[in-house]
Amino acid sequence: SDDASTQPTLRSMKGLKGNEIAIDGIIYDISEFVHPGGEVVKFFGGNDVTVQYKMIHPYHTGKHLEKMKEVGKVVDYVPEYKFDTPFERDIKNEVFKIVRRGREFGTNGYFFRAFCYIAFFFFMQYTFATSTTFFTYSNWWESGIATAVAFGVAQAFIGLNVQHDANHGAVSKKPWVNDLFGFGTDLIGSCKWNWMAQHWTHHAYTNHDEKDPDSFSSEPMFAFNDYPLGHPKRKWWHRFQGVYFLFMLGLYWLSTVMNPQVLDLRQRGAQYVGIQMENDFIVKRRKYAILLRAIYISLNFISPAINNGFSLATFGIIMLMGMSESFTLSILFSLSHNFVDSDRDPMADFKKTGERVCWFKSQVETSSTYGGAVSGWLTGGLNFQVEHHLFPRMSSAWYPYIAPKIREVCKKHGVNYAYYPWIHQNLISTFTYMHRAGTGANWELKPLSGAN
């Protein structure tokens, strides 16, 4: 018989070590693996990363996994998604004709826009931190109100156009460039590593009612999920969320800056759905996350208060800055997957029949796209949510070029592609959806129409 030491280790998903990842039920030791995309792979140590791996590496085949050290198998791995479907192959075949392998990163146009946004940010950061004219209105552009709004928008531009591409590994094939640009997250009051924990999980399981942290991160204040009538997560005040959810989004900045999760880098949304965040890579970065947050608070809370007085009025100006950032960021993010006729339960067939769901199809039918190239220049391509969710490691600069072909392939395969020519149309659809989700209108019986 074979020597016991050569037999594969059989373990449960929870038994994965911090230096191990699981893909398709196979456990790999990554402690000595030199990843071409940098050390970011170690960020996910201790987790099943099947979906994350396949969404970030659209070109890879099974041969690429042979580069890692296989050390065992997971006994409780249950795949929910299927890959390499005819729809996926057709999408990739057409898109890769437009964007050749190795050219999917930032273009000259992207870098020009990014550096413009970065210059605008640092100018406004210096202005806000050193201003002594918060309450001087002889020149309106020097007032605290004007400075706060401009700085808030400048931060939002960093969030949309710089850090987002970077933390998807889409700015450059050089890992250090992505890492550098990725710290834009910390420059605007958030945390690079917590953002990645939640956002990559969201991408892998978009609108999954048990695994997408974005789908329930706002609960219980308001609900993005359209829960059935009588569901315990449905609250009476959700009936009014179509009116107040926009105001609540304005507090996004304050809740992010004051979030204690920066202390341990255990992003609670990702942790809630089972992501482990106790590996050495994360633990070693906690001190840097705390330092960056302390710098942000010093520049944007303490310094303005010293220069303009510790008063409620000064705090109001600081909050105006934060709300300007919040509204710009969160409104655009909320449009992406919360609209009329979005697929709010992409795993429905899997729950009923056990038949795995095409991951590419679910990404299309849970996302929306609005506008065109100009909107993309302003939002970092976040208006192209369908394209972004299909190819998250592709620079947003390419989305206007691949969008028409993706719509064509979706039509061919009978996949629902939500497109709004103008942003206000997507916004109206989002408000309508939030109202219906809050009131339960989609679940109410309509006997005269025959719907149920």
XYZ file of C-alpha atoms in Angstrom:
452
model
C 0.000 0.000 0.000
C 1.010 3.619 -0.440
C 2.886 5.240 2.367
C 0.498 7.218 4.596
C 2.611 10.341 4.201
C 1.836 10.436 0.473
C -1.924 10.243 0.951
C -3.840 13.513 0.460
C -4.968 15.216 3.651
C -8.728 15.275 4.002
C -10.094 18.301 5.837
C -13.193 20.416 6.227
C -13.330 23.944 4.862
C -12.973 25.352 8.379
C -9.813 23.310 8.837
C -7.819 25.311 6.280
C -4.640 26.861 7.669
C -3.635 30.484 7.166
C -1.068 29.506 4.535
C -3.543 27.429 2.541
C -6.272 28.083 0.017
C -8.800 25.751 -1.601
C -9.784 25.760 -5.287
C -12.302 23.264 -6.651
C -11.979 21.226 -3.475
C -8.170 20.948 -3.681
C -6.027 22.437 -0.908
C -2.864 24.306 -1.893
C -0.010 25.486 0.324
C 0.861 29.055 -0.765
C 3.496 29.826 1.886
C 6.326 29.580 -0.666
C 4.335 30.278 -3.810
C 5.665 33.231 -5.814
C 2.495 34.738 -7.233
C 2.962 36.784 -10.438
C 0.273 39.196 -9.201
C 2.073 39.849 -5.918
C 1.437 38.791 -2.337
C -2.269 39.584 -2.547
C -2.915 35.841 -2.909
C -1.859 35.434 0.736
C -4.597 37.856 1.754
C -7.073 35.010 1.203
C -5.148 32.377 3.137
C -7.452 30.049 5.061
C -10.337 30.257 2.581
C -11.971 28.591 -0.380
C -11.191 30.930 -3.275
C -12.603 28.942 -6.178
C -14.847 31.714 -7.467
C -12.387 34.525 -6.721
C -9.617 32.662 -8.552
C -11.695 32.059 -11.666
C -13.099 35.591 -11.855
C -9.641 37.176 -11.566
C -7.897 34.743 -13.933
C -10.163 34.430 -16.998
C -7.317 33.038 -19.115
C -6.197 30.297 -16.728
C -6.575 26.558 -17.213
C -5.927 23.660 -14.855
C -2.240 23.724 -15.805
C -1.751 27.000 -13.978
C -2.776 25.407 -10.687
C 0.035 22.864 -11.034
C 2.451 25.655 -10.088
C 1.131 25.539 -6.523
C 1.822 22.815 -3.979
C -1.166 20.504 -3.550
C -1.453 19.266 0.041
C -4.963 17.868 0.430
C -8.639 17.855 -0.363
C -11.711 19.465 1.169
C -14.389 16.960 2.132
C -17.285 19.406 2.431
C -16.809 21.430 -0.761
C -20.160 22.019 -2.488
C -19.887 24.125 -5.676
C -22.839 26.414 -6.416
C -21.588 27.953 -9.641
C -20.503 26.402 -12.908
C -17.848 27.802 -15.218
C -16.766 27.176 -18.801
C -20.376 27.269 -20.009
C -21.244 28.022 -23.647
C -22.273 31.546 -22.631
C -18.981 32.132 -20.815
C -16.925 30.778 -23.687
C -18.789 32.955 -26.187
C -18.346 36.077 -24.048
C -14.621 35.461 -23.595
C -14.068 34.619 -27.243
C -15.598 37.921 -28.399
C -14.089 40.128 -25.673
C -10.580 38.734 -26.106
C -10.714 39.697 -29.777
C -11.048 43.312 -28.610
C -8.717 43.249 -25.600
C -5.737 41.006 -26.205
C -4.130 39.158 -23.317
C -1.603 41.303 -21.490
C -3.240 44.539 -22.676
C -6.179 44.496 -20.268
C -4.522 46.914 -17.842
C -4.616 50.706 -17.628
C -4.279 52.668 -20.871
C -2.501 55.991 -21.375
C -5.901 57.660 -21.130
C -6.589 55.927 -17.830
C -3.287 57.072 -16.309
C -3.834 60.630 -17.510
C -7.246 60.755 -15.838
C -5.949 59.037 -12.708
C -3.119 61.532 -12.233
C -5.540 64.434 -12.781
C -7.780 63.066 -10.028
C -4.781 62.450 -7.762
C -3.504 66.016 -8.269
C -6.975 67.406 -7.553
C -7.177 65.294 -4.395
C -3.839 66.367 -2.933
C -4.555 70.021 -3.701
C -7.877 69.803 -1.889
C -6.400 67.740 0.955
C -3.792 70.434 1.591
C -6.423 73.175 1.315
C -8.836 71.491 3.711
C -6.196 70.584 6.297
C -4.565 74.039 6.369
C -7.543 76.339 5.777
C -8.227 79.018 8.379
C -11.132 80.535 6.450
C -13.958 78.068 7.102
C -16.184 80.950 8.220
C -14.931 83.663 5.888
C -17.352 84.397 3.069
C -15.802 87.427 1.362
C -14.462 85.013 -1.238
C -16.924 82.141 -1.487
C -14.331 79.712 -2.863
C -12.304 80.063 0.346
C -15.226 79.272 2.624
C -15.497 76.036 4.524
C -18.650 75.070 2.639
C -17.022 75.327 -0.798
C -13.820 73.669 0.394
C -15.707 70.819 2.073
C -17.850 70.019 -0.941
C -14.892 70.157 -3.340
C -12.714 67.999 -1.088
C -15.517 65.481 -0.601
C -15.924 65.129 -4.359
C -12.123 64.910 -4.795
C -12.048 61.971 -2.380
C -14.908 60.292 -4.205
C -12.970 60.589 -7.477
C -10.074 58.725 -5.856
C -12.461 56.025 -4.690
C -14.049 55.689 -8.106
C -11.148 56.195 -10.481
C -7.947 55.219 -8.680
C -8.217 52.763 -5.815
C -11.015 50.716 -7.348
C -9.104 49.595 -10.455
C -5.944 49.192 -8.387
C -7.424 46.951 -5.723
C -8.786 44.738 -8.479
C -5.257 44.400 -9.852
C -6.375 46.144 -13.032
C -4.159 49.245 -13.180
C -0.929 47.490 -14.111
C 0.606 44.054 -14.511
C 3.205 45.263 -11.984
C 1.920 44.402 -8.463
C 3.649 47.349 -6.777
C 1.767 49.826 -8.990
C -1.568 48.281 -8.004
C -0.528 48.282 -4.335
C 0.499 51.935 -4.470
C -2.651 53.133 -6.189
C -4.688 50.843 -3.949
C -3.739 52.864 -0.882
C -5.996 55.551 -2.276
C -8.630 53.734 -0.216
C -6.870 54.826 2.972
C -6.392 58.372 1.679
C -10.185 58.804 1.634
C -10.932 57.409 5.086
C -11.431 53.725 4.362
C -9.026 50.765 4.537
C -7.491 48.944 1.593
C -7.554 45.513 3.217
C -11.051 45.715 4.708
C -12.346 47.032 1.405
C -10.798 44.104 -0.463
C -12.231 41.569 1.975
C -15.767 42.824 1.462
C -15.583 43.888 -2.161
C -13.945 40.774 -3.596
C -16.454 38.647 -1.692
C -19.261 40.779 -3.127
C -17.903 40.262 -6.633
C -17.683 36.525 -6.213
C -21.236 36.183 -4.870
C -23.174 39.150 -6.234
C -26.709 39.337 -4.793
C -26.245 35.929 -3.148
C -28.571 36.222 -0.156
C -26.165 34.333 2.122
C -22.706 35.215 0.806
C -22.782 38.757 -0.617
C -21.886 41.106 2.267
C -23.038 44.134 0.254
C -26.569 42.765 0.077
C -27.127 42.993 3.835
C -24.464 45.437 5.065
C -27.073 48.181 5.531
C -29.395 46.088 7.685
C -31.379 46.643 9.789
C -31.548 50.353 8.871
C -32.705 49.510 5.345
C -32.734 46.401 3.185
C -31.329 45.881 -0.279
C -32.623 42.301 -0.263
C -36.269 41.856 -1.201
C -37.216 39.514 1.635
C -40.526 37.585 1.516
C -43.421 38.976 3.553
C -43.098 37.879 7.170
C -39.337 37.333 6.945
C -37.626 38.149 10.290
C -35.203 40.563 8.581
C -38.081 42.621 7.212
C -38.741 45.585 9.570
C -41.716 47.923 9.723
C -39.589 50.997 8.982
C -38.410 49.480 5.718
C -41.752 50.561 4.277
C -40.349 54.085 4.228
C -36.827 53.283 3.029
C -37.535 54.620 -0.445
C -37.667 58.043 1.212
C -34.842 57.866 3.743
C -32.250 55.442 2.345
C -30.569 58.252 0.398
C -30.071 60.260 3.604
C -28.642 57.195 5.330
C -26.149 56.764 2.500
C -24.893 60.252 3.346
C -23.577 58.870 6.654
C -21.485 56.234 4.896
C -18.263 58.237 5.296
C -18.586 58.761 9.053
C -19.415 55.113 9.706
C -16.387 54.097 7.634
C -13.876 56.459 9.241
C -14.998 55.554 12.758
C -15.276 51.832 12.059
C -13.241 49.917 14.688
C -12.703 47.047 12.245
C -9.558 48.855 11.110
C -7.989 47.728 14.394
C -8.091 44.000 13.644
C -8.764 43.943 9.864
C -11.636 41.534 10.321
C -14.185 42.960 7.945
C -17.420 41.924 9.625
C -19.469 41.548 6.447
C -16.943 39.161 4.915
C -16.451 37.423 8.245
C -20.206 36.927 8.610
C -20.330 34.950 5.362
C -17.401 32.755 6.403
C -14.249 34.505 5.175
C -11.332 33.827 7.547
C -9.043 36.797 8.264
C -6.463 35.526 10.734
C -3.595 34.659 8.406
C -0.116 36.143 8.863
C -0.487 38.452 5.847
C -3.423 40.269 7.445
C -2.106 40.237 11.015
C 1.174 41.884 9.943
C -0.708 44.723 8.221
C -2.888 45.769 11.123
C -0.368 48.298 12.429
C -0.122 49.966 9.029
C -3.893 50.195 8.719
C -4.107 51.855 12.146
C -1.315 54.307 11.286
C -2.964 55.339 8.017
C -6.305 55.874 9.755
C -4.629 58.000 12.467
C -3.055 60.180 9.767
C -6.424 60.611 8.041
C -8.150 61.653 11.272
C -5.324 64.057 12.111
C -5.544 65.777 8.736
C -9.308 65.926 8.431
C -10.621 66.227 11.988
C -7.902 67.538 14.280
C -6.145 69.970 11.933
C -9.354 71.743 10.760
C -10.495 72.032 14.377
C -7.184 73.560 15.454
C -7.222 76.031 12.557
C -10.884 77.028 12.803
C -11.886 76.326 16.386
C -13.341 73.344 18.220
C -17.025 74.040 17.649
C -20.173 72.476 16.286
C -19.853 74.732 13.263
C -16.411 73.310 12.456
C -17.731 69.789 12.953
C -20.570 70.658 10.593
C -18.095 71.642 7.873
C -16.201 68.371 8.397
C -19.462 66.435 8.156
C -20.381 68.324 4.969
C -17.102 67.154 3.474
C -17.863 63.569 4.486
C -21.421 63.682 3.202
C -20.246 65.092 -0.134
C -17.936 62.116 -0.496
C -20.621 59.707 0.722
C -23.341 60.860 -1.647
C -21.013 60.828 -4.647
C -19.729 57.333 -3.890
C -22.652 55.504 -2.342
C -25.353 56.689 -4.750
C -23.308 55.414 -7.686
C -22.590 52.118 -5.898
C -26.233 51.613 -4.927
C -27.360 51.808 -8.566
C -25.273 48.834 -9.586
C -27.349 45.884 -8.352
C -30.517 47.371 -6.923
C -32.933 48.156 -9.714
C -36.257 46.954 -11.051
C -36.007 43.419 -12.463
C -32.497 42.784 -11.103
C -31.966 39.152 -10.158
C -32.143 39.299 -6.372
C -31.963 35.526 -5.958
C -29.477 34.181 -8.507
C -29.221 30.897 -6.580
C -32.947 30.098 -6.855
C -32.459 27.219 -9.306
C -29.633 25.771 -7.238
C -31.812 25.795 -4.123
C -34.658 24.063 -5.923
C -32.861 21.508 -8.054
C -29.210 21.440 -7.005
C -28.275 22.476 -10.547
C -25.271 24.766 -10.452
C -25.708 28.320 -11.756
C -23.646 29.805 -14.582
C -21.495 32.386 -12.811
C -21.175 34.596 -15.890
C -24.932 34.650 -16.423
C -25.574 35.533 -12.777
C -23.133 38.449 -12.980
C -24.961 39.918 -15.951
C -28.465 39.517 -14.531
C -27.589 40.992 -11.124
C -25.913 44.127 -12.531
C -26.769 47.171 -14.623
C -24.958 49.493 -17.017
C -25.787 53.121 -17.788
C -24.381 55.836 -20.030
C -21.213 55.474 -22.056
C -17.564 56.485 -22.218
C -17.962 59.953 -20.652
C -19.781 58.494 -17.659
C -16.962 55.968 -17.430
C -14.307 58.682 -17.309
C -16.069 60.289 -14.348
C -17.007 57.128 -12.449
C -13.991 54.940 -13.101
C -16.114 52.674 -15.255
C -18.555 51.905 -12.465
C -21.373 52.772 -14.835
C -20.336 49.612 -16.726
C -21.229 47.267 -13.888
C -22.089 44.337 -16.135
C -18.726 44.531 -17.861
C -16.901 45.128 -14.600
C -18.450 42.096 -12.930
C -17.643 39.867 -15.873
C -14.016 41.061 -16.071
C -13.093 42.643 -12.706
C -9.361 42.516 -13.401
C -9.714 44.428 -16.654
C -9.078 48.162 -16.504
C -12.231 50.258 -16.603
C -10.756 52.066 -19.620
C -11.678 49.075 -21.789
C -15.326 48.722 -20.762
C -16.784 51.145 -23.362
C -15.116 49.058 -26.081
C -16.389 45.666 -24.946
C -19.902 46.702 -23.816
C -21.590 46.582 -27.262
C -20.244 43.093 -27.954
C -21.316 41.833 -24.525
C -24.857 43.091 -25.147
C -24.845 41.291 -28.461
C -23.747 37.981 -26.907
C -26.286 38.325 -24.092
C -29.080 38.795 -26.617
C -27.895 35.741 -28.531
C -28.030 33.569 -25.388
C -31.233 35.040 -23.962
C -29.466 36.567 -20.947
C -31.096 39.687 -19.463
C -28.805 42.718 -19.817
C -30.011 45.858 -18.010
C -28.952 49.046 -19.790
C -30.032 52.623 -19.038
C -28.972 55.284 -21.560
C -28.977 57.944 -18.814
C -28.031 57.796 -15.145
C -31.326 59.333 -13.977
C -33.167 56.371 -15.472
C -31.061 53.945 -13.432
C -31.569 56.160 -10.362
C -35.363 56.154 -10.755
C -35.271 52.384 -11.156
C -33.217 52.086 -7.954
C -35.624 54.258 -5.963
C -38.538 52.230 -7.316
C -36.855 48.975 -6.391
C -35.964 50.178 -2.877
C -39.568 51.262 -2.286
C -40.978 47.958 -3.502
C -38.435 45.942 -1.542
C -39.273 47.898 1.592
C -43.045 47.593 1.270
C -43.047 44.022 0.018
C -44.992 45.072 -3.068
C -43.308 42.426 -5.192
C -44.674 39.705 -2.887
C -48.265 40.931 -2.571
C -50.947 38.943 -4.380
C -52.523 40.649 -7.365
C -55.594 38.441 -8.065
C -57.012 40.646 -10.817
C -53.793 40.433 -12.833
C -53.233 36.756 -12.267
C -49.759 37.441 -10.831
C -48.691 35.893 -7.531
